[in-house]
CSV table of N, CA and C in Angstrom, one decimal:
chain,number,residue,atom,x,y,z
A,799,MET,N,-1.4,3.3,-8.0
A,799,MET,CA,-1.1,3.6,-6.6
A,799,MET,C,-1.1,2.3,-5.8
A,800,PRO,N,-0.1,2.1,-5.0
A,800,PRO,CA,0.0,0.8,-4.2
A,800,PRO,C,-1.1,0.9,-3.2
A,801,SER,N,-1.6,-0.3,-2.8
A,801,SER,CA,-2.5,-0.4,-1.7
A,801,SER,C,-1.8,-1.3,-0.7
A,802,PHE,N,-2.1,-1.0,0.6
A,802,PHE,CA,-1.5,-1.7,1.7
A,802,PHE,C,-2.5,-2.1,2.7
A,803,THR,N,-2.2,-3.1,3.4
A,803,THR,CA,-3.2,-3.6,4.4
A,803,THR,C,-3.3,-2.6,5.5
A,804,PRO,N,-4.3,-2.8,6.3
A,804,PRO,CA,-4.5,-1.9,7.5
A,804,PRO,C,-3.4,-1.9,8.4
A,805,VAL,N,-3.1,-0.8,9.1
A,805,VAL,CA,-2.1,-0.8,10.1
A,805,VAL,C,-2.7,-0.5,11.5
A,806,ARG,N,-1.9,-0.5,12.5
A,806,ARG,CA,-2.5,-0.3,13.8
A,806,ARG,C,-3.1,1.1,14.0
A,807,ARG,N,-4.4,1.1,14.3
A,807,ARG,CA,-5.1,2.4,14.4
A,807,ARG,C,-4.5,3.3,15.6
A,808,SER,N,-4.1,2.7,16.7
A,808,SER,CA,-3.6,3.6,17.8
A,808,SER,C,-2.3,4.2,17.4
A,809,LEU,N,-1.5,3.6,16.6
A,809,LEU,CA,-0.2,4.2,16.2
A,809,LEU,C,-0.6,5.3,15.2
A,810,LEU,N,-1.5,5.1,14.3
A,810,LEU,CA,-1.9,6.2,13.4
A,810,LEU,C,-2.5,7.3,14.1
A,811,ALA,N,-3.3,7.1,15.1
A,811,ALA,CA,-3.9,8.2,15.9
A,811,ALA,C,-2.8,9.0,16.5
A,812,ALA,N,-1.7,8.4,17.0
A,812,ALA,CA,-0.6,9.2,17.5
A,812,ALA,C,0.1,10.0,16.5
A,813,ILE,N,0.3,9.4,15.3
A,813,ILE,CA,0.9,10.1,14.2
A,813,ILE,C,0.0,11.3,13.8
A,814,ALA,N,-1.3,11.1,13.7
A,814,ALA,CA,-2.2,12.1,13.3
A,814,ALA,C,-2.2,13.2,14.3
A,815,ALA,N,-1.9,12.9,15.5
A,815,ALA,CA,-1.9,14.0,16.6
A,815,ALA,C,-0.6,14.9,16.4
A,816,GLY,N,0.3,14.6,15.5
A,816,GLY,CA,1.4,15.5,15.2
A,816,GLY,C,2.7,14.9,15.5
A,817,ALA,N,2.8,13.7,15.9
A,817,ALA,CA,4.1,13.1,16.2
A,817,ALA,C,5.0,12.9,14.9
A,818,LEU,N,6.2,13.3,15.0
A,818,LEU,CA,7.2,13.0,13.9
A,818,LEU,C,7.7,11.6,14.2
A,819,LEU,N,7.7,10.8,13.2
A,819,LEU,CA,8.0,9.4,13.6
A,819,LEU,C,9.4,8.8,13.1
A,820,LEU,N,9.8,9.0,12.0
A,820,LEU,CA,10.8,8.2,11.4
A,820,LEU,C,12.3,8.6,11.6
A,821,PRO,N,12.7,9.4,12.5
A,821,PRO,CA,14.1,9.7,12.6
A,821,PRO,C,14.9,8.4,12.9
A,822,GLY,N,15.7,8.0,12.0
A,822,GLY,CA,16.5,6.7,12.2
A,822,GLY,C,15.6,5.5,12.0
A,823,ALA,N,14.5,5.7,11.3
A,823,ALA,CA,13.6,4.6,11.0
A,823,ALA,C,14.2,3.5,10.2
A,824,ALA,N,13.7,2.3,10.4
A,824,ALA,CA,14.2,1.2,9.6
A,824,ALA,C,13.1,0.7,8.8
A,825,PHE,N,13.3,0.5,7.5
A,825,PHE,CA,12.4,0.0,6.6
A,825,PHE,C,12.9,-1.4,6.2
A,826,ALA,N,12.2,-2.5,6.4
A,826,ALA,CA,12.7,-3.8,6.0
A,826,ALA,C,11.7,-4.4,5.1
A,827,TYR,N,12.2,-5.0,4.0
A,827,TYR,CA,11.4,-5.6,3.0
A,827,TYR,C,11.4,-7.1,3.2
A,828,GLN,N,10.2,-7.7,3.2
A,828,GLN,CA,10.1,-9.2,3.4
A,828,GLN,C,9.3,-9.7,2.1
A,829,ASP,N,10.0,-10.4,1.3
A,829,ASP,CA,9.3,-11.0,0.1
A,829,ASP,C,8.5,-12.2,0.6
A,830,THR,N,7.2,-12.0,0.5
A,830,THR,CA,6.3,-13.1,1.0
A,830,THR,C,5.6,-13.8,-0.2
A,831,ALA,N,6.2,-13.6,-1.4
A,831,ALA,CA,5.5,-14.2,-2.6
A,831,ALA,C,5.4,-15.7,-2.5
A,832,ALA,N,6.4,-16.4,-1.8
A,832,ALA,CA,6.4,-17.8,-1.7
A,832,ALA,C,5.4,-18.3,-0.6
A,833,ALA,N,5.1,-17.4,0.3
A,833,ALA,CA,4.2,-17.8,1.4
A,833,ALA,C,2.8,-17.9,1.0
A,834,PRO,N,2.1,-19.0,1.1
A,834,PRO,CA,0.7,-19.1,0.6
A,834,PRO,C,-0.3,-18.1,1.3
A,835,ALA,N,-0.1,-17.8,2.6
A,835,ALA,CA,-1.0,-17.0,3.3
A,835,ALA,C,-0.8,-15.5,3.0
A,836,ALA,N,0.3,-15.1,2.5
A,836,ALA,CA,0.6,-13.7,2.3
A,836,ALA,C,1.3,-13.5,0.9
A,837,PRO,N,0.6,-13.6,-0.2
A,837,PRO,CA,1.2,-13.6,-1.5
A,837,PRO,C,1.8,-12.2,-1.9
A,838,MET,N,1.5,-11.2,-1.2
A,838,MET,CA,2.0,-9.9,-1.6
A,838,MET,C,3.2,-9.4,-0.7
A,839,PRO,N,4.2,-8.7,-1.3
A,839,PRO,CA,5.3,-8.3,-0.5
A,839,PRO,C,4.9,-7.4,0.7
A,840,GLN,N,5.6,-7.5,1.8
A,840,GLN,CA,5.3,-6.7,2.9
A,840,GLN,C,6.6,-5.8,3.3
A,841,VAL,N,6.3,-4.7,3.8
A,841,VAL,CA,7.4,-3.8,4.3
A,841,VAL,C,7.1,-3.4,5.7
A,842,SER,N,8.1,-3.6,6.6
A,842,SER,CA,8.0,-3.2,8.0
A,842,SER,C,8.6,-1.8,8.1
A,843,ILE,N,7.9,-0.9,8.7
A,843,ILE,CA,8.4,0.5,9.0
A,843,ILE,C,8.5,0.6,10.5
A,844,LYS,N,9.7,0.6,11.0
A,844,LYS,CA,9.9,0.7,12.4
A,844,LYS,C,10.2,2.2,12.7
A,845,THR,N,9.3,2.7,13.6
A,845,THR,CA,9.3,4.1,14.0
A,845,THR,C,9.6,4.3,15.5
A,846,THR,N,9.8,5.5,15.9
A,846,THR,CA,10.0,5.8,17.3
A,846,THR,C,8.7,5.5,18.1
A,847,MET,N,7.6,5.2,17.5
A,847,MET,CA,6.4,5.0,18.2
A,847,MET,C,5.8,3.6,18.0
A,848,GLY,N,6.6,2.7,17.3
A,848,GLY,CA,6.1,1.4,17.0
A,848,GLY,C,6.3,1.0,15.6
A,849,GLU,N,5.8,-0.1,15.2
A,849,GLU,CA,6.0,-0.7,13.9
A,849,GLU,C,4.7,-0.6,13.1
A,850,ILE,N,4.9,-0.3,11.8
A,850,ILE,CA,3.8,-0.3,10.8
A,850,ILE,C,4.2,-1.3,9.8
A,851,VAL,N,3.3,-2.3,9.5
A,851,VAL,CA,3.6,-3.2,8.4
A,851,VAL,C,2.6,-3.0,7.3
A,852,VAL,N,3.2,-2.8,6.1
A,852,VAL,CA,2.3,-2.5,4.9
A,852,VAL,C,2.5,-3.7,4.0
A,853,GLU,N,1.4,-4.0,3.3
A,853,GLU,CA,1.4,-5.0,2.3
A,853,GLU,C,1.1,-4.4,1.0
A,854,LEU,N,1.9,-4.6,-0.1
A,854,LEU,CA,1.8,-4.0,-1.3
A,854,LEU,C,1.1,-4.8,-2.4
A,855,ASP,N,0.2,-4.2,-3.1
A,855,ASP,CA,-0.6,-5.0,-4.1
A,855,ASP,C,0.2,-4.8,-5.5
A,856,LYS,N,1.1,-5.8,-5.7
A,856,LYS,CA,1.9,-5.7,-6.9
A,856,LYS,C,1.2,-6.0,-8.2
A,857,GLU,N,0.0,-6.7,-8.1
A,857,GLU,CA,-0.8,-7.0,-9.3
A,857,GLU,C,-1.5,-5.7,-9.7
A,858,ALA,N,-2.0,-4.9,-8.8
A,858,ALA,CA,-2.8,-3.7,-9.2
A,858,ALA,C,-1.9,-2.5,-9.5
A,859,ALA,N,-0.7,-2.5,-8.9
A,859,ALA,CA,0.1,-1.3,-9.1
A,859,ALA,C,1.6,-1.8,-9.2
A,860,PRO,N,1.9,-2.5,-10.2
A,860,PRO,CA,3.3,-3.1,-10.3
A,860,PRO,C,4.4,-2.1,-10.4
A,861,LYS,N,4.2,-1.0,-11.2
A,861,LYS,CA,5.3,0.0,-11.3
A,861,LYS,C,5.5,0.7,-10.0
A,862,ASN,N,4.4,1.1,-9.3
A,862,ASN,CA,4.6,1.8,-8.1
A,862,ASN,C,5.1,0.9,-6.9
A,863,VAL,N,4.7,-0.3,-6.9
A,863,VAL,CA,5.3,-1.2,-5.9
A,863,VAL,C,6.7,-1.4,-6.2
A,864,ALA,N,7.2,-1.7,-7.4
A,864,ALA,CA,8.6,-1.9,-7.7
A,864,ALA,C,9.4,-0.6,-7.3
A,865,ASN,N,8.8,0.6,-7.6
A,865,ASN,CA,9.5,1.8,-7.2
A,865,ASN,C,9.6,1.9,-5.7
A,866,PHE,N,8.6,1.7,-5.0
A,866,PHE,CA,8.6,1.8,-3.5
A,866,PHE,C,9.6,0.8,-3.0
A,867,LEU,N,9.6,-0.4,-3.5
A,867,LEU,CA,10.6,-1.4,-3.0
A,867,LEU,C,12.0,-1.1,-3.3
A,868,ALA,N,12.2,-0.4,-4.4
A,868,ALA,CA,13.6,0.0,-4.8
A,868,ALA,C,14.1,1.0,-3.8
A,869,TYR,N,13.2,1.9,-3.3
A,869,TYR,CA,13.6,2.9,-2.3
A,869,TYR,C,13.9,2.1,-1.0
A,870,VAL,N,13.1,1.2,-0.6
A,870,VAL,CA,13.2,0.5,0.6
A,870,VAL,C,14.6,-0.3,0.6
A,871,LYS,N,14.8,-1.1,-0.5
A,871,LYS,CA,16.0,-1.9,-0.6
A,871,LYS,C,17.3,-1.1,-0.6
A,872,SER,N,17.2,0.1,-1.1
A,872,SER,CA,18.4,1.0,-1.2
A,872,SER,C,18.7,1.7,0.1
A,873,GLY,N,17.8,1.6,1.1
A,873,GLY,CA,18.0,2.3,2.3
A,873,GLY,C,17.6,3.8,2.3
A,874,PHE,N,17.0,4.2,1.2
A,874,PHE,CA,16.6,5.6,1.0
A,874,PHE,C,15.8,6.2,2.1
A,875,TYR,N,14.9,5.4,2.7
A,875,TYR,CA,14.0,5.9,3.7
A,875,TYR,C,14.6,6.0,5.1
A,876,LYS,N,15.8,5.6,5.3
A,876,LYS,CA,16.5,5.7,6.6
A,876,LYS,C,16.6,7.2,7.0
A,877,GLY,N,16.1,7.5,8.2
A,877,GLY,CA,16.1,8.9,8.6
A,877,GLY,C,14.9,9.7,8.1
A,878,THR,N,13.9,9.0,7.5
A,878,THR,CA,12.8,9.7,6.9
A,878,THR,C,11.8,10.1,8.1
A,879,ILE,N,11.1,11.2,7.9
A,879,ILE,CA,10.1,11.6,8.9
A,879,ILE,C,8.7,11.7,8.2
A,880,PHE,N,7.7,11.7,9.0
A,880,PHE,CA,6.4,12.1,8.5
A,880,PHE,C,6.3,13.6,8.6
A,881,HIS,N,6.5,14.2,7.4
A,881,HIS,CA,6.7,15.7,7.4
A,881,HIS,C,5.4,16.4,7.1
A,882,ARG,N,4.3,15.7,6.7
A,882,ARG,CA,3.0,16.3,6.5
A,882,ARG,C,2.0,15.5,7.2
A,883,VAL,N,1.3,16.1,8.1
A,883,VAL,CA,0.3,15.5,8.9
A,883,VAL,C,-1.0,16.3,8.9
A,884,ILE,N,-2.0,15.8,8.3
A,884,ILE,CA,-3.3,16.5,8.2
A,884,ILE,C,-4.4,15.7,8.9
A,885,ASP,N,-4.8,16.2,10.1
A,885,ASP,CA,-5.7,15.5,10.9
A,885,ASP,C,-7.0,15.2,10.2
A,886,GLY,N,-7.5,13.9,10.2
A,886,GLY,CA,-8.7,13.6,9.6
A,886,GLY,C,-8.5,13.3,8.1
A,887,PHE,N,-7.3,13.3,7.6
A,887,PHE,CA,-7.0,13.1,6.2
A,887,PHE,C,-5.9,12.1,6.0
A,888,MET,N,-4.7,12.5,6.2
A,888,MET,CA,-3.5,11.6,5.9
A,888,MET,C,-2.3,12.0,6.6
A,889,ILE,N,-1.3,11.1,6.6
A,889,ILE,CA,0.1,11.4,7.1
A,889,ILE,C,1.0,11.1,6.0
A,890,GLN,N,2.0,11.9,5.7
A,890,GLN,CA,2.9,11.7,4.5
A,890,GLN,C,4.3,11.7,4.9
A,891,ALA,N,5.1,10.8,4.3
A,891,ALA,CA,6.5,10.6,4.6
A,891,ALA,C,7.2,10.3,3.3
A,892,GLY,N,8.5,10.1,3.4
A,892,GLY,CA,9.3,9.6,2.2
A,892,GLY,C,10.0,10.7,1.5
A,893,GLY,N,9.9,12.0,1.8
A,893,GLY,CA,10.5,13.0,1.1
A,893,GLY,C,11.6,13.8,1.8
A,894,MET,N,11.6,13.8,3.1
A,894,MET,CA,12.5,14.6,3.9
A,894,MET,C,13.1,13.8,5.0
A,895,ASN,N,14.3,14.3,5.4
A,895,ASN,CA,15.0,13.7,6.5
A,895,ASN,C,14.7,14.4,7.8
A,896,GLU,N,15.3,14.0,8.9
A,896,GLU,CA,15.0,14.6,10.2
A,896,GLU,C,15.3,16.1,10.2
A,897,LYS,N,16.1,16.7,9.3
A,897,LYS,CA,16.4,18.1,9.2
A,897,LYS,C,15.4,18.8,8.3
A,898,PHE,N,14.4,18.1,7.8
A,898,PHE,CA,13.5,18.7,6.8
A,898,PHE,C,14.1,19.0,5.5
A,899,GLU,N,15.1,18.3,5.2
A,899,GLU,CA,15.8,18.5,3.9
A,899,GLU,C,15.3,17.5,2.9
A,900,GLY,N,15.0,17.9,1.7
A,900,GLY,CA,14.6,17.0,0.6
A,900,GLY,C,15.8,16.1,0.2
A,901,ARG,N,15.4,15.1,-0.6
A,901,ARG,CA,16.4,14.2,-1.1
A,901,ARG,C,16.3,14.0,-2.6
A,902,LYS,N,17.4,13.6,-3.2
A,902,LYS,CA,17.4,13.3,-4.6
A,902,LYS,C,16.7,12.0,-4.8
A,903,THR,N,15.8,12.0,-5.8
A,903,THR,CA,14.9,10.8,-6.0
A,903,THR,C,15.2,10.1,-7.3
A,904,ARG,N,14.6,9.0,-7.4
A,904,ARG,CA,14.7,8.2,-8.7
A,904,ARG,C,13.7,8.9,-9.6
A,905,PRO,N,13.7,8.5,-10.9
A,905,PRO,CA,12.7,9.1,-11.8
A,905,PRO,C,11.3,8.8,-11.4
A,906,ALA,N,10.4,9.7,-11.8
A,906,ALA,CA,9.0,9.5,-11.4
A,906,ALA,C,8.4,8.3,-12.2
A,907,VAL,N,7.3,7.7,-11.6
A,907,VAL,CA,6.7,6.5,-12.2
A,907,VAL,C,5.3,6.9,-12.7
A,908,LYS,N,4.8,6.1,-13.7
A,908,LYS,CA,3.5,6.3,-14.3
A,908,LYS,C,2.4,6.1,-13.2
A,909,ASN,N,1.4,6.9,-13.2
A,909,ASN,CA,0.3,6.8,-12.4
A,909,ASN,C,-0.5,5.5,-12.7
A,910,GLU,N,-0.8,4.7,-11.7
A,910,GLU,CA,-1.6,3.5,-11.9
A,910,GLU,C,-2.9,3.5,-11.1
A,911,SER,N,-3.4,4.7,-10.9
A,911,SER,CA,-4.6,4.8,-10.1
A,911,SER,C,-5.9,4.3,-10.7
A,912,ASN,N,-5.9,4.0,-12.0
A,912,ASN,CA,-7.1,3.4,-12.6
A,912,ASN,C,-7.0,1.9,-12.5
A,913,ASN,N,-6.9,1.4,-11.2
A,913,ASN,CA,-6.7,0.0,-11.0
A,913,ASN,C,-7.8,-0.6,-10.0
A,914,GLY,N,-8.8,0.1,-9.6
A,914,GLY,CA,-9.8,-0.4,-8.7
A,914,GLY,C,-9.5,-0.2,-7.2
A,915,LEU,N,-8.3,0.2,-6.9
A,915,LEU,CA,-7.9,0.4,-5.5
A,915,LEU,C,-8.5,1.7,-5.0
A,916,SER,N,-8.7,1.8,-3.7
A,916,SER,CA,-9.3,3.0,-3.1
A,916,SER,C,-8.5,3.5,-1.9
A,917,ASN,N,-8.6,4.8,-1.7
A,917,ASN,CA,-8.0,5.5,-0.6
A,917,ASN,C,-8.8,5.4,0.7
A,918,LEU,N,-9.0,4.2,1.2
A,918,LEU,CA,-9.8,3.9,2.4
A,918,LEU,C,-8.9,4.1,3.6
A,919,PRO,N,-9.5,4.2,4.8
A,919,PRO,CA,-8.8,4.3,6.0
A,919,PRO,C,-7.7,3.2,6.1
A,920,TYR,N,-6.5,3.7,6.5
A,920,TYR,CA,-5.3,2.8,6.8
A,920,TYR,C,-4.8,2.1,5.6
A,921,THR,N,-5.0,2.7,4.4
A,921,THR,CA,-4.3,2.2,3.2
A,921,THR,C,-3.2,3.2,2.9
A,922,VAL,N,-2.3,2.8,2.0
A,922,VAL,CA,-1.2,3.7,1.7
A,922,VAL,C,-1.2,3.9,0.2
A,923,ALA,N,-0.8,5.1,-0.2
A,923,ALA,CA,-0.7,5.5,-1.6
A,923,ALA,C,0.6,6.3,-1.9
A,924,MET,N,1.0,6.3,-3.1
A,924,MET,CA,2.1,7.2,-3.5
A,924,MET,C,1.6,8.6,-3.6
A,925,ALA,N,2.4,9.6,-3.0
A,925,ALA,CA,2.1,11.0,-3.2
A,925,ALA,C,2.7,11.5,-4.5
A,926,ARG,N,2.1,12.5,-5.0
A,926,ARG,CA,2.5,13.0,-6.3
A,926,ARG,C,2.2,14.5,-6.4
A,927,GLU,N,2.7,15.2,-7.4
A,927,GLU,CA,2.4,16.6,-7.6
A,927,GLU,C,1.2,16.7,-8.6
A,928,ASP,N,0.9,17.8,-9.1
A,928,ASP,CA,-0.2,18.0,-10.0
A,928,ASP,C,-0.2,17.1,-11.2
A,929,ASN,N,1.0,16.8,-11.7
A,929,ASN,CA,1.2,15.9,-12.8
A,929,ASN,C,0.9,14.5,-12.3
A,930,PRO,N,-0.1,13.8,-12.9
A,930,PRO,CA,-0.4,12.4,-12.4
A,930,PRO,C,0.8,11.5,-12.5
A,931,ASP,N,1.7,11.7,-13.3
A,931,ASP,CA,2.9,10.8,-13.5
A,931,ASP,C,4.1,11.3,-12.8
A,932,SER,N,4.0,11.9,-11.6
A,932,SER,CA,5.1,12.5,-10.9
A,932,SER,C,5.5,11.8,-9.5
A,933,ALA,N,4.9,10.7,-9.2
A,933,ALA,CA,5.2,10.0,-7.9
A,933,ALA,C,6.7,9.5,-8.0
A,934,THR,N,7.4,9.8,-6.9
A,934,THR,CA,8.8,9.3,-6.7
A,934,THR,C,8.9,8.6,-5.4
A,935,SER,N,9.3,9.2,-4.3
A,935,SER,CA,9.6,8.5,-3.1
A,935,SER,C,8.5,8.7,-2.0
A,936,GLN,N,7.7,9.8,-2.1
A,936,GLN,CA,6.8,10.1,-1.1
A,936,GLN,C,5.5,9.2,-1.1
A,937,PHE,N,5.1,8.9,0.1
A,937,PHE,CA,3.9,8.1,0.2
A,937,PHE,C,3.0,8.6,1.4
A,938,PHE,N,1.8,8.3,1.4
A,938,PHE,CA,0.9,8.7,2.5
A,938,PHE,C,0.0,7.6,3.0
A,939,ILE,N,-0.3,7.6,4.2
A,939,ILE,CA,-1.2,6.7,4.9
A,939,ILE,C,-2.5,7.4,5.1
A,940,ASN,N,-3.6,6.9,4.5
A,940,ASN,CA,-4.9,7.5,4.8
A,940,ASN,C,-5.4,7.3,6.2
A,941,VAL,N,-5.8,8.3,6.9
A,941,VAL,CA,-6.4,8.1,8.2
A,941,VAL,C,-7.9,8.2,8.2
A,942,ALA,N,-8.5,8.4,7.1
A,942,ALA,CA,-9.9,8.5,6.9
A,942,ALA,C,-10.3,8.0,5.5
A,943,ASP,N,-11.6,7.9,5.3
A,943,ASP,CA,-12.0,7.5,4.0
A,943,ASP,C,-11.8,8.6,3.0
A,944,ASN,N,-10.8,8.5,2.2
A,944,ASN,CA,-10.4,9.5,1.2
A,944,ASN,C,-10.7,9.1,-0.2
A,945,SER,N,-11.8,8.3,-0.4
A,945,SER,CA,-12.2,7.8,-1.7
A,945,SER,C,-12.5,8.9,-2.7
A,946,GLY,N,-12.7,10.1,-2.2
A,946,GLY,CA,-12.9,11.3,-3.0
A,946,GLY,C,-11.7,11.6,-3.9
A,947,ILE,N,-10.5,11.1,-3.5
A,947,ILE,CA,-9.4,11.4,-4.4
A,947,ILE,C,-9.0,10.1,-5.2
A,948,ASP,N,-9.9,9.2,-5.3
A,948,ASP,CA,-9.7,8.0,-6.1
A,948,ASP,C,-9.8,8.4,-7.6
A,949,TYR,N,-9.3,7.5,-8.4
A,949,TYR,CA,-9.5,7.7,-9.9
A,949,TYR,C,-11.0,7.6,-10.2
A,950,PRO,N,-11.5,8.5,-11.0
A,950,PRO,CA,-10.9,9.4,-11.9
A,950,PRO,C,-10.8,10.8,-11.4
A,951,HIS,N,-11.0,11.0,-10.1
A,951,HIS,CA,-11.1,12.3,-9.5
A,951,HIS,C,-9.7,12.9,-9.3
A,952,VAL,N,-8.7,12.2,-9.6
A,952,VAL,CA,-7.3,12.7,-9.4
A,952,VAL,C,-6.7,13.2,-10.8
């Protein structure tokens, strides 16, 4: 599961309050591998309520990071909304457009949750179904300490 750096708490509080964010959203990938201060790739998510910048841990979750970046680079997330908002838990996006229609996804990726990363507040992870190896395009931002869903509890 990819891990991302903290995002703005006020923006997440607004999202957690029920705001749908990403109609016409822009996802921009910035490869920061050459920059000494930020060795991990960053993705900017521009929403109707502001910008969220996430930093991906490609060493701990290389397949999931590559998968997420493939969606970003292809423009897949354009028009994405946060379609699942659970106050005190998480906000989820990446699966539906502004009409709440699902999208055709790339093949699922292998679960990489046994990597030492944790679902701490303001981190991001790939969403999946009951099958651990079912993550495709959907991701969620933790708005609380959700370490109870860390490996091996998943």
